[in-house]
Coordinates of C-alpha atoms (C1' of nucleotides) in Angstrom, one line a residue:
Chain A
M1 CA 0.3 0.0 0.2
S2 CA 3.0 2.1 0.4
D3 CA 4.2 2.3 -3.5
I4 CA 2.2 5.7 -4.1
R5 CA 3.8 7.7 -6.8
I6 CA 3.3 11.2 -7.2
Y7 CA 4.2 13.3 -10.2
N8 CA 6.2 16.2 -8.9
T9 CA 5.7 19.4 -11.3
L10 CA 9.5 20.5 -10.1
S11 CA 11.0 17.4 -11.3
K12 CA 8.4 16.6 -14.1
T13 CA 8.5 12.6 -13.4
K14 CA 6.5 10.2 -11.2
E15 CA 8.4 10.2 -7.6
P16 CA 7.8 7.4 -4.9
F17 CA 6.0 9.0 -2.2
V18 CA 8.0 9.2 0.8
P19 CA 6.7 11.6 3.4
L20 CA 9.6 13.9 5.4
R21 CA 8.2 12.7 8.9
P22 CA 6.4 9.4 8.3
P23 CA 3.4 8.8 9.2
A24 CA 2.6 12.2 9.4
V25 CA 2.2 14.1 6.2
G26 CA 1.6 17.7 5.4
I27 CA -0.3 19.3 2.8
Y28 CA -1.1 22.6 1.5
L29 CA -3.4 23.6 -1.2
C30 CA -4.0 27.4 -2.3
G31 CA -7.1 28.3 -1.6
P32 CA -9.5 31.4 -3.0
T33 CA -9.0 34.7 -3.0
V34 CA -12.3 35.5 -1.4
Y35 CA -13.4 38.3 -3.4
A36 CA -16.3 36.9 -5.4
E37 CA -18.4 33.9 -5.6
A38 CA -16.7 30.3 -6.5
H39 CA -17.0 28.6 -9.7
I40 CA -17.2 24.9 -10.8
G41 CA -13.4 25.5 -11.7
H42 CA -12.3 26.7 -8.0
M43 CA -13.5 22.9 -6.8
V44 CA -11.5 20.7 -9.1
G45 CA -8.5 21.2 -6.4
P46 CA -10.1 20.4 -3.3
V47 CA -12.0 17.9 -4.2
I48 CA -8.8 15.9 -5.9
F49 CA -7.2 16.9 -2.5
D50 CA -9.9 15.8 -0.1
T51 CA -9.4 12.5 -2.2
I52 CA -5.9 12.4 -1.7
K53 CA -6.3 12.8 1.9
R54 CA -9.0 10.3 2.0
Y55 CA -6.5 7.9 0.4
L56 CA -3.3 8.4 2.3
T57 CA -5.2 8.4 5.5
Y58 CA -6.7 4.7 4.0
C59 CA -3.0 4.0 3.5
G60 CA -2.1 4.4 7.1
Y61 CA -0.8 8.2 6.8
H62 CA -2.0 10.9 9.4
V63 CA -2.3 14.1 6.8
T64 CA -2.9 17.4 8.0
W65 CA -4.0 19.5 5.5
V66 CA -4.5 23.0 5.1
V67 CA -6.3 25.4 2.8
N68 CA -5.7 28.9 3.0
I69 CA -8.2 32.0 2.3
T70 CA -6.8 35.1 1.1
D71 CA -8.7 38.2 2.4
V72 CA -6.7 41.1 1.8
D73 CA -5.9 41.8 -2.0
D74 CA -6.2 44.3 -4.4
K75 CA -8.9 42.7 -6.0
L76 CA -10.9 42.6 -2.4
I77 CA -9.9 46.1 -2.2
A78 CA -11.5 47.2 -5.6
K79 CA -14.6 45.2 -5.0
S80 CA -14.9 47.1 -1.5
H81 CA -14.6 50.3 -3.4
Q82 CA -16.8 49.5 -5.7
R83 CA -19.7 47.6 -3.8
G84 CA -18.9 50.3 -1.0
V85 CA -18.9 48.3 1.7
P86 CA -15.8 47.0 3.7
M87 CA -13.6 44.7 2.4
S88 CA -13.8 42.2 5.3
Q89 CA -17.9 42.0 4.6
I90 CA -17.0 40.8 1.3
A91 CA -14.5 38.3 2.3
V92 CA -16.8 36.8 4.9
E93 CA -19.5 36.6 2.7
M94 CA -17.7 34.8 0.0
T95 CA -15.6 33.0 2.2
A96 CA -19.2 31.8 3.5
D97 CA -20.1 31.1 -0.4
Y98 CA -17.2 29.0 -0.4
L99 CA -17.5 26.9 2.8
A100 CA -21.0 26.1 1.5
N101 CA -19.7 25.0 -1.7
L102 CA -17.3 23.0 -0.5
K103 CA -19.3 21.1 2.2
E104 CA -22.0 20.0 -0.6
L105 CA -19.2 18.7 -2.4
G106 CA -18.4 16.6 0.3
V107 CA -15.2 18.2 0.9
N108 CA -14.8 17.8 4.6
Q109 CA -11.1 16.7 5.3
I110 CA -9.8 20.2 5.8
D111 CA -8.3 20.5 9.0
Y112 CA -7.1 24.3 9.0
M113 CA -8.2 27.3 6.9
P114 CA -5.8 30.1 7.9
R115 CA -6.8 33.6 7.1
A116 CA -4.6 35.7 5.8
T117 CA -5.7 38.8 7.8
D118 CA -5.3 36.6 11.1
H119 CA -1.5 36.2 10.4
M120 CA -0.4 39.6 10.1
S121 CA 2.2 39.0 12.7
Q122 CA 3.5 36.1 11.1
I123 CA 3.7 37.5 7.9
I124 CA 5.4 40.6 9.0
S125 CA 8.0 38.6 10.8
F126 CA 8.3 36.7 7.8
I127 CA 9.3 39.9 6.0
E128 CA 11.8 41.0 8.5
S129 CA 13.3 37.8 8.6
L130 CA 14.0 37.9 4.2
E131 CA 15.3 41.4 4.9
K132 CA 17.6 40.6 7.7
R133 CA 19.4 37.8 5.5
G134 CA 19.6 40.1 2.6
Y135 CA 16.6 39.1 0.2
A136 CA 14.1 42.0 0.6
Y137 CA 14.3 45.7 0.6
A138 CA 12.4 48.6 1.4
S139 CA 11.8 50.8 -1.1
Q140 CA 9.2 54.2 -0.1
G141 CA 7.1 52.1 2.2
D142 CA 7.1 48.9 -0.4
V143 CA 9.1 45.9 0.6
F144 CA 10.3 43.8 -2.3
F145 CA 11.7 40.4 -3.2
E146 CA 15.0 40.5 -4.9
V147 CA 14.7 37.9 -7.1
A148 CA 18.1 38.0 -8.4
K149 CA 19.6 37.0 -5.1
D150 CA 17.6 33.5 -5.8
P151 CA 19.8 31.4 -7.8
S152 CA 17.2 28.5 -8.0
Y153 CA 14.3 31.5 -9.2
G154 CA 12.3 29.8 -12.1
E155 CA 12.7 26.5 -11.6
L156 CA 9.4 25.4 -10.6
S157 CA 8.0 27.1 -14.4
N158 CA 11.0 26.6 -16.1
R159 CA 11.7 30.3 -17.0
T160 CA 14.7 32.8 -16.6
T161 CA 14.2 36.1 -15.3
D162 CA 15.2 38.0 -18.2
Q163 CA 12.1 36.4 -19.8
Q164 CA 9.9 38.2 -17.6
Q165 CA 8.3 41.4 -18.2
G166 CA 7.3 42.2 -14.6
E167 CA 4.9 44.1 -13.1
G168 CA 4.3 47.5 -14.7
G169 CA 2.7 50.5 -13.4
E170 CA 3.8 52.7 -10.6
A171 CA 5.5 50.3 -8.6
A172 CA 8.1 49.3 -11.1
A173 CA 10.1 52.6 -10.6
R174 CA 10.6 51.5 -6.9
K175 CA 12.1 48.1 -7.7
R176 CA 15.4 47.2 -8.4
S177 CA 14.6 44.7 -10.9
P178 CA 11.3 44.2 -13.2
S179 CA 11.1 41.0 -12.1
D180 CA 11.3 41.6 -8.1
F181 CA 7.9 41.0 -6.4
A182 CA 5.9 42.7 -3.3
L183 CA 6.2 41.4 -0.2
W184 CA 4.3 44.4 1.4
K185 CA 2.6 47.4 -0.1
S186 CA 2.1 50.7 1.5
A187 CA -1.5 52.0 2.0
K188 CA -2.9 54.8 -0.1
P189 CA -5.7 56.8 1.5
G190 CA -9.0 54.5 2.2
E191 CA -7.4 51.4 1.9
P192 CA -7.2 48.7 4.7
A193 CA -3.7 48.4 6.0
W194 CA -1.9 47.3 8.9
D195 CA 0.7 48.7 11.2
S196 CA 4.3 47.4 9.9
P197 CA 8.0 48.2 10.4
W198 CA 7.8 50.0 7.2
G199 CA 4.7 52.1 7.9
R200 CA 0.7 51.1 7.3
G201 CA 0.3 48.5 4.4
R202 CA -0.9 45.1 3.6
P203 CA 0.8 42.1 2.6
G204 CA 1.4 41.2 -1.1
W205 CA 0.0 38.5 -3.2
H206 CA 2.6 35.4 -2.6
I207 CA 3.5 36.3 1.0
E208 CA 0.5 34.7 3.1
C209 CA 1.0 31.4 1.7
S210 CA 4.5 31.3 2.6
A211 CA 3.7 32.2 6.3
M212 CA 0.8 30.4 6.9
S213 CA 2.3 26.9 5.5
H214 CA 5.5 27.8 7.7
H215 CA 3.3 28.4 10.8
L216 CA 1.1 25.3 10.7
L217 CA 3.3 22.8 8.4
G218 CA 6.9 23.9 9.0
E219 CA 9.6 25.0 7.1
T220 CA 9.7 22.2 4.8
F221 CA 6.4 20.1 4.1
D222 CA 5.3 17.2 1.7
I223 CA 2.9 18.4 -0.7
H224 CA 2.2 21.7 -1.9
G225 CA -1.0 21.7 -4.6
G226 CA -2.8 24.5 -6.8
G227 CA -4.0 24.8 -10.2
L228 CA -1.5 25.0 -13.2
D229 CA -2.1 28.7 -13.6
L230 CA -0.8 29.3 -10.0
M231 CA 2.6 27.9 -10.8
F232 CA 3.7 31.0 -11.9
P233 CA 3.9 33.6 -11.0
H234 CA 2.5 32.3 -7.2
H235 CA 4.0 29.1 -6.5
E236 CA 7.6 30.2 -8.0
N237 CA 7.6 33.2 -5.6
E238 CA 6.3 31.2 -2.7
R239 CA 8.7 29.1 -3.2
A240 CA 11.7 31.9 -3.7
Q241 CA 10.4 33.6 -0.2
S242 CA 10.1 30.2 1.9
S243 CA 13.5 28.3 0.7
C244 CA 15.3 31.9 1.2
C245 CA 13.8 32.5 4.3
H246 CA 14.6 28.7 6.0
N247 CA 17.6 28.0 3.7
A248 CA 15.8 25.0 3.2
P249 CA 13.3 23.4 1.0
M250 CA 9.7 24.4 0.9
V251 CA 8.0 21.7 -0.7
K252 CA 8.7 17.8 -1.2
Y253 CA 6.2 17.5 -3.9
W254 CA 4.7 20.3 -5.8
M255 CA 1.0 19.1 -7.2
H256 CA -0.7 20.8 -10.0
N257 CA -4.1 20.2 -11.0
G258 CA -5.5 21.1 -14.8
L259 CA -7.6 23.4 -15.6
M260 CA -11.4 23.5 -16.5
R261 CA -12.5 24.2 -20.2
A262 CA -15.9 24.9 -21.2
G263 CA -17.2 23.4 -24.7
S264 CA -15.7 20.5 -26.5
K265 CA -12.6 18.8 -27.0
G266 CA -10.6 20.7 -30.1
K267 CA -10.5 18.3 -33.3
V268 CA -8.1 18.1 -36.3
G269 CA -9.6 19.9 -39.0
G270 CA -10.5 22.5 -37.2
K271 CA -14.2 21.9 -36.0
G272 CA -13.2 22.5 -32.9
D273 CA -16.4 24.1 -31.3
R274 CA -19.8 22.5 -32.1
E275 CA -22.3 24.9 -32.3
S276 CA -23.9 24.2 -28.9
S277 CA -20.9 23.8 -26.7
A278 CA -19.5 27.5 -26.0
E279 CA -22.5 29.2 -25.3
S280 CA -24.3 26.4 -23.7
V281 CA -22.2 26.8 -20.9
A282 CA -21.3 30.4 -20.6
E283 CA -23.7 30.9 -18.2
L284 CA -22.1 28.3 -15.9
A285 CA -19.5 31.0 -14.8
E286 CA -16.2 28.8 -15.4
S287 CA -15.2 30.9 -17.9
K288 CA -13.0 34.0 -17.8
I289 CA -15.8 36.0 -19.6
S290 CA -18.6 35.2 -17.1
R291 CA -16.1 35.5 -14.3
S292 CA -15.4 38.8 -15.3
K293 CA -19.2 39.6 -15.5
G294 CA -18.9 38.4 -11.7
G295 CA -21.6 35.9 -12.6
G296 CA -21.4 33.1 -9.9
G297 CA -23.6 30.1 -10.1
L298 CA -22.0 27.4 -8.7
A299 CA -24.5 27.3 -5.8
E300 CA -27.0 27.4 -8.5
L301 CA -25.7 24.5 -10.4
I302 CA -25.4 22.5 -7.2
R303 CA -29.0 23.1 -6.9
K304 CA -29.6 21.6 -10.3
Q305 CA -27.0 18.6 -10.2
T306 CA -26.7 18.1 -6.3
G307 CA -23.0 18.1 -5.1
E308 CA -22.0 14.3 -5.6
R309 CA -22.8 14.5 -9.2
L310 CA -20.4 17.2 -9.4
R311 CA -18.0 15.3 -7.2
F312 CA -18.6 12.5 -9.4
F313 CA -17.9 14.6 -12.7
L314 CA -14.5 15.7 -11.6
L315 CA -13.3 12.7 -10.2
R316 CA -13.9 10.8 -13.5
T317 CA -11.1 12.6 -14.6
H318 CA -7.5 12.5 -14.0
Y319 CA -6.3 15.6 -11.5
R320 CA -3.9 16.6 -14.3
S321 CA -5.8 16.5 -17.4
T322 CA -8.5 19.2 -18.7
I323 CA -11.7 18.7 -17.9
I324 CA -13.9 19.1 -20.6
F325 CA -17.1 20.9 -19.2
N326 CA -20.2 21.3 -20.7
D327 CA -24.2 20.0 -20.5
E328 CA -23.1 16.9 -22.0
T329 CA -20.3 15.6 -20.1
L330 CA -22.0 16.8 -16.8
S331 CA -25.3 15.2 -17.7
E332 CA -23.6 12.2 -18.9
A333 CA -21.6 11.7 -15.2
G334 CA -25.0 11.9 -13.5
T335 CA -26.6 9.2 -16.0
S336 CA -24.1 6.7 -15.1
L337 CA -24.1 7.6 -11.3
E338 CA -28.1 6.4 -11.3
A339 CA -27.0 3.4 -12.2
F340 CA -24.8 2.8 -9.0
Y341 CA -28.1 4.7 -6.7
R342 CA -30.2 1.8 -8.2
L343 CA -27.5 -0.8 -7.4
L344 CA -27.9 0.5 -3.6
A345 CA -31.4 0.3 -3.8
R346 CA -31.7 -3.4 -5.0
F347 CA -29.2 -4.2 -2.2
Q348 CA -31.3 -2.6 0.1
E349 CA -34.5 -4.4 -0.8
I350 CA -32.7 -7.4 -0.9
T351 CA -30.8 -7.3 2.7
G352 CA -33.1 -4.7 4.3
Q353 CA -30.0 -2.9 4.8
S354 CA -29.2 0.5 3.9
F355 CA -25.7 0.8 2.2
Y356 CA -25.4 3.9 3.4
D357 CA -25.3 2.6 6.8
L358 CA -22.4 0.1 6.1
P359 CA -19.5 1.1 8.1
V360 CA -16.6 2.8 6.1
P361 CA -13.1 1.3 6.8
Q362 CA -11.0 4.4 7.6
T363 CA -7.6 2.5 6.7
A364 CA -6.7 -0.7 4.7
D365 CA -5.7 -2.4 7.5
A366 CA -9.1 -2.3 9.0
A367 CA -10.9 -3.6 5.7
L368 CA -8.6 -6.3 5.0
Q369 CA -9.5 -7.7 8.9
R370 CA -13.3 -8.2 7.4
I371 CA -12.2 -9.5 3.8
Q372 CA -10.2 -12.3 5.3
D373 CA -13.0 -13.6 6.9
A374 CA -15.0 -13.5 4.1
N375 CA -15.3 -16.5 1.7
S376 CA -12.6 -16.0 -0.6
E377 CA -13.4 -18.4 -3.2
T378 CA -16.6 -16.5 -4.7
L379 CA -15.2 -13.1 -3.5
K380 CA -12.3 -13.3 -5.7
P381 CA -13.2 -11.4 -8.6
F382 CA -14.2 -8.8 -6.4
L383 CA -10.7 -8.6 -4.6
A384 CA -9.3 -8.5 -7.7
E385 CA -11.3 -5.3 -8.7
R386 CA -10.2 -4.0 -5.3
E387 CA -6.9 -4.5 -6.1
R388 CA -6.5 -2.7 -9.3
F389 CA -8.9 0.0 -7.6
L390 CA -6.2 0.2 -5.1
A391 CA -3.4 0.0 -7.8
S392 CA -4.9 2.7 -9.9
M393 CA -5.3 5.1 -7.1
S394 CA -1.6 4.6 -6.1
D395 CA -0.6 5.9 -9.1
D396 CA -0.8 9.4 -8.9
F397 CA -4.0 8.8 -7.8
N398 CA -5.7 7.8 -11.2
T399 CA -9.3 8.5 -10.0
G400 CA -10.5 8.0 -13.5
A401 CA -9.0 4.2 -13.5
A402 CA -10.1 3.9 -10.4
I403 CA -13.8 5.1 -11.1
S404 CA -13.7 2.4 -13.9
V405 CA -13.1 -0.2 -11.7
L406 CA -16.0 0.4 -9.8
F407 CA -18.4 0.5 -13.0
D408 CA -16.8 -3.3 -13.2
M409 CA -17.7 -4.2 -9.9
L410 CA -21.3 -3.0 -10.4
R411 CA -21.7 -4.4 -13.4
G412 CA -20.2 -7.4 -11.5
L413 CA -23.0 -7.1 -8.6
N414 CA -25.7 -7.0 -10.8
R415 CA -24.8 -9.9 -12.4
H416 CA -24.5 -11.9 -9.2
I417 CA -27.7 -10.7 -7.8
D418 CA -29.3 -11.5 -11.3
Q419 CA -27.6 -15.2 -11.3
H420 CA -28.4 -16.0 -7.7
A421 CA -32.1 -14.5 -8.0
L422 CA -31.6 -12.4 -5.1
G423 CA -35.1 -11.1 -3.9
K424 CA -36.7 -10.1 -0.9
E425 CA -37.4 -13.6 0.3
A426 CA -33.4 -14.2 0.1
G427 CA -32.7 -16.4 3.5
P428 CA -29.8 -15.8 5.3
S429 CA -28.2 -18.9 4.7
D430 CA -28.3 -18.3 1.2
P431 CA -24.9 -18.7 0.3
G432 CA -25.6 -16.1 -2.7
L433 CA -26.4 -13.4 0.1
T434 CA -23.1 -13.7 2.0
T435 CA -20.9 -13.1 -1.3
L436 CA -23.3 -10.0 -1.7
I437 CA -22.9 -8.6 1.7
D438 CA -19.1 -9.4 1.4
A439 CA -18.8 -7.6 -2.1
V440 CA -21.1 -4.6 -1.3
A441 CA -18.6 -4.1 1.9
I442 CA -15.8 -3.9 -0.7
L443 CA -17.8 -1.2 -2.4
R444 CA -18.7 0.9 0.2
E445 CA -14.9 0.6 1.5
L446 CA -13.5 2.0 -2.3
T447 CA -16.4 4.3 -2.9
G448 CA -15.7 5.9 0.5
I449 CA -11.8 6.6 -0.6
L450 CA -13.5 8.7 -3.2
G451 CA -15.6 10.3 -0.7
L452 CA -19.1 9.1 -2.8
F453 CA -22.2 7.8 -1.8
L454 CA -21.1 8.7 1.6
K455 CA -24.8 9.3 2.2
A456 CA -28.2 9.3 0.9
P457 CA -29.1 11.3 -1.7
P458 CA -31.6 14.1 -0.8
Q459 CA -33.9 12.3 -3.3
A460 CA -33.3 8.6 -3.1
I461 CA -34.5 6.5 -5.9
G462 CA -37.6 4.8 -5.5
S463 CA -41.4 4.9 -4.1
D464 CA -39.9 5.6 -0.3
D465 CA -39.1 9.5 -1.1
A466 CA -38.3 10.9 2.5
G467 CA -40.0 13.9 3.0
E468 CA -42.9 13.3 0.4
S469 CA -46.2 13.8 2.2
A470 CA -48.7 10.9 2.7
L471 CA -51.5 12.2 -0.1
P472 CA -49.3 11.7 -3.4
H473 CA -48.5 8.7 -2.0
A474 CA -52.1 7.3 -1.1
L475 CA -53.0 8.9 -4.7
M476 CA -50.1 6.9 -6.5
E477 CA -51.8 3.7 -4.1
I478 CA -55.0 4.1 -6.1
L479 CA -53.5 4.4 -9.4
M480 CA -51.0 1.4 -9.3
D481 CA -53.9 -0.7 -7.5
L482 CA -56.3 0.2 -10.6
R483 CA -53.4 -0.2 -13.0
K484 CA -52.7 -3.5 -11.9
T485 CA -56.6 -5.2 -12.0
A486 CA -56.0 -3.9 -15.6
R487 CA -53.4 -5.7 -16.3
A488 CA -54.6 -8.7 -14.5
N489 CA -57.3 -8.3 -17.0
K490 CA -54.8 -7.8 -19.9
D491 CA -56.4 -4.5 -20.4
F492 CA -52.9 -3.2 -21.6
A493 CA -54.6 0.1 -23.3
T494 CA -55.6 1.1 -19.7
S495 CA -52.3 0.0 -18.3
D496 CA -50.2 2.1 -20.5
A497 CA -52.2 5.0 -20.9
I498 CA -51.9 5.5 -16.8
R499 CA -47.9 4.6 -16.9
D500 CA -47.9 7.3 -20.1
R501 CA -49.6 10.1 -18.4
L502 CA -47.7 9.4 -14.9
S503 CA -44.7 9.6 -17.0
S504 CA -45.3 13.1 -18.5
L505 CA -46.0 14.7 -15.1
G506 CA -42.3 12.9 -14.2
I507 CA -43.3 10.1 -12.5
A508 CA -42.1 6.6 -13.9
L509 CA -43.5 3.3 -13.3
L510 CA -41.3 0.7 -13.0
D511 CA -43.0 -3.1 -13.2
K512 CA -40.8 -5.8 -11.5
K513 CA -41.2 -9.4 -10.6
D514 CA -42.6 -8.5 -7.1
G515 CA -44.7 -5.4 -7.8
T516 CA -44.5 -2.0 -9.0
T517 CA -42.9 0.5 -7.8
W518 CA -42.9 4.5 -8.9
E519 CA -39.9 7.4 -8.7
R520 CA -39.8 10.9 -9.9
T521 CA -37.9 11.6 -13.1
K522 CA -37.2 15.1 -12.6
Chain B
rG1 C1' 7.4 36.5 -29.4
rG2 C1' 9.0 32.6 -24.8
rC3 C1' 7.3 28.4 -22.2
rG4 C1' 4.3 24.2 -21.0
rA5 C1' 0.3 20.9 -22.0
rC6 C1' -2.9 18.5 -25.0
rG7 C1' -5.0 15.5 -30.0
rU8 C1' -6.9 7.6 -28.3
rG9 C1' -14.2 4.7 -31.2
rG10 C1' -20.0 10.0 -32.5
rC11 C1' -19.3 12.5 -27.4
rC12 C1' -16.3 11.7 -22.4
rA13 C1' -12.2 9.3 -20.5
rA14 C1' -8.0 5.5 -18.9
rG15 C1' -3.3 3.9 -21.2
rC16 C1' 3.6 5.7 -19.1
rG17 C1' 7.3 0.3 -25.2
rG18 C1' 5.4 -5.9 -25.5
rC19 C1' -1.5 -9.9 -22.8
rU20 C1' -7.3 -9.9 -27.4
rA21 C1' -6.3 -0.5 -26.5
rA22 C1' -9.8 -0.1 -19.4
rG23 C1' -15.0 2.3 -18.4
rG24 C1' -19.0 5.8 -19.3
rC25 C1' -22.6 7.8 -22.3
rA26 C1' -25.3 6.8 -26.9
rU27 C1' -26.2 3.7 -30.9
rC28 C1' -27.0 -1.7 -32.8
rG29 C1' -28.5 -6.9 -31.6
rG30 C1' -30.0 -11.1 -28.0
rA31 C1' -32.2 -12.6 -22.9
rU32 C1' -35.8 -10.9 -19.6
rU33 C1' -40.8 -8.3 -19.9
rG34 C1' -47.6 -8.4 -21.9
rC35 C1' -45.3 -4.0 -23.7
rA36 C1' -41.6 -0.6 -21.2
rA37 C1' -38.1 0.7 -17.7
rA38 C1' -34.4 -1.5 -14.8
rU39 C1' -30.5 -5.7 -15.1
rC40 C1' -27.7 -8.9 -17.8
rC41 C1' -25.1 -10.9 -22.4
rG42 C1' -23.3 -9.3 -27.2
rA43 C1' -21.5 -5.7 -31.2
rC44 C1' -18.8 -1.0 -32.1
rA45 C1' -11.2 2.4 -32.3
rU46 C1' -4.9 0.5 -34.4
rC47 C1' -4.7 5.8 -31.3
rC48 C1' -4.2 13.9 -35.8
rC49 C1' -0.5 13.7 -40.2
rG50 C1' 4.5 12.3 -42.2
rG51 C1' 9.0 10.5 -41.2
rG52 C1' 12.4 7.8 -37.3
rU53 C1' 14.5 4.4 -32.8
rU54 C1' 13.2 -1.0 -31.7
rC55 C1' 12.6 -7.4 -32.6
rG56 C1' 7.9 -4.7 -30.8
rA57 C1' 5.2 2.1 -30.0
rA58 C1' -1.1 4.9 -29.3
rU59 C1' 3.2 4.9 -25.6
rC60 C1' 10.1 7.3 -26.7
rC61 C1' 12.5 11.0 -30.9
rC62 C1' 12.2 14.6 -35.2
rG63 C1' 8.9 17.6 -38.6
rG64 C1' 4.3 19.2 -39.5
rC65 C1' -1.2 20.6 -38.3
rG66 C1' -4.8 21.5 -35.0
rU67 C1' -6.7 22.6 -29.5
rC68 C1' -5.6 25.1 -25.1
rG69 C1' -2.8 27.3 -21.0
rC70 C1' 0.6 30.7 -18.3
rC71 C1' 4.3 35.0 -19.3
rU72 C1' 2.6 39.4 -12.2
rC73 C1' -5.9 39.4 -11.8
rC74 C1' -6.7 33.5 -12.1
rA75 C1' -8.1 27.3 -8.7

RNA sequence: GGCGACGUGGCCAAGCGGCUAAGGCAUCGGAUUGCAAAUCCGACAUCCCGGGUUCGAAUCCCGGCGUCGCCUCCA
């Protein structure tokens, strides 16, 4: 279980995962600057790292996962002036939005979410330390990091300083070199500011991550993650600040997730964007266009799709790949999820036990104990699938490959139920039943690693819809009774009419061996 | 212009030099069903193009074409 390999952006290769201080593992993920509502693209990192933490924990590691909240920044200040409300109020609102979205997507593994404004003293002393060591210089109230002093600058993003334009504008005049970047910015009138040795001001963009990761995870920690777009300048600058301040590497493994893209995949021959793609998803607020318009929409998307659907959608693709986001790929993810919900309902029908009440093994060791007690012969195919799943996860957290194994298990379980004709009347002595229960326990174990099916979805498939008032149920009983009589009399015209008319109301009737059930389809 | 990623069946997507190129969606057969739905069985790609390396390449190298990203707002 320990042969995990991770793709390290710094070395551009997959490396064996060997933590610095096992079993402890420290992970820092760059969180949002809370100046606007989150969009679906912001969830890629949190979902994959939530899954990574679950898997590392499963493998026996003790993970500390930090996601920062940057709540002081130029964009926040601009927004504050624009709306005429304090910056802190915007930050509080947008942080709440972010947290609510994380919760919906099942991201609940985060240990610390430090805010930049709560760590001013750490930030200031970090800058002081850099200044003392000769890596930073003050200039008219600002403090800059002197890039030329760091020989390894540019190694992460693979670029040389002379390629860079540097931040232009009025700050350029106070810098020794265009590629130097601000650690501290002096306050202009009307801007939020904190006292510092250099006068009142606020931190530059990158320093909060260096200061807070140091504060919570130490000088060198295991994994630093973020979107590919943060590699430069953000991560390059963080790395420079931290390694120069501590004279030690900041991070052992740099991980960068791919970005999300609207529309369809580009195709040879130039017919990349099919008519429907680009526009139909513009409203979904993951493109730059809609972002600049300030269109939120993740909360609404969650309402339409459910958080689990989105989580599954994100996990279908390997984290380093570009995720193609459009109506089609999204609904496709939903369609395939339904098959799992049906299987889980089937399981409950047969065993009388809810899948969601089954224990989720927190570690591989705990799971193995259970498996050793089970009948290994009939369980063999499922155990082989379990191995394939874990091998995929260990290979740079290949959730896409792992999910494909889940589909194989899905088919295997349905086949098993069909072949053994397992139904409500299956007795506890039925040999097929014990295998089913053991195999489903494995499914529980594996889906738990991905953070899927942890609790029953809001609208459970099946007729026992929680929260449904009594009257619709009673009415449905009447209709189904009438239809039952019609079918018994071979009056299929009537029975089909009932089904068709209900169908147009969004209610599906499903005839099964031991009776008819109904469910809402929209 | 500089740096980088990618191009696998109708769509999405694994694959990281060697079993019959995973899996999902869609489609088409079959089983089941009064008919459907669900479920199961089966069918469906030689991997953008052209060279090269190799006994052997979707996988490595070179050259095209195409798509996308970064180059101080970006997850």
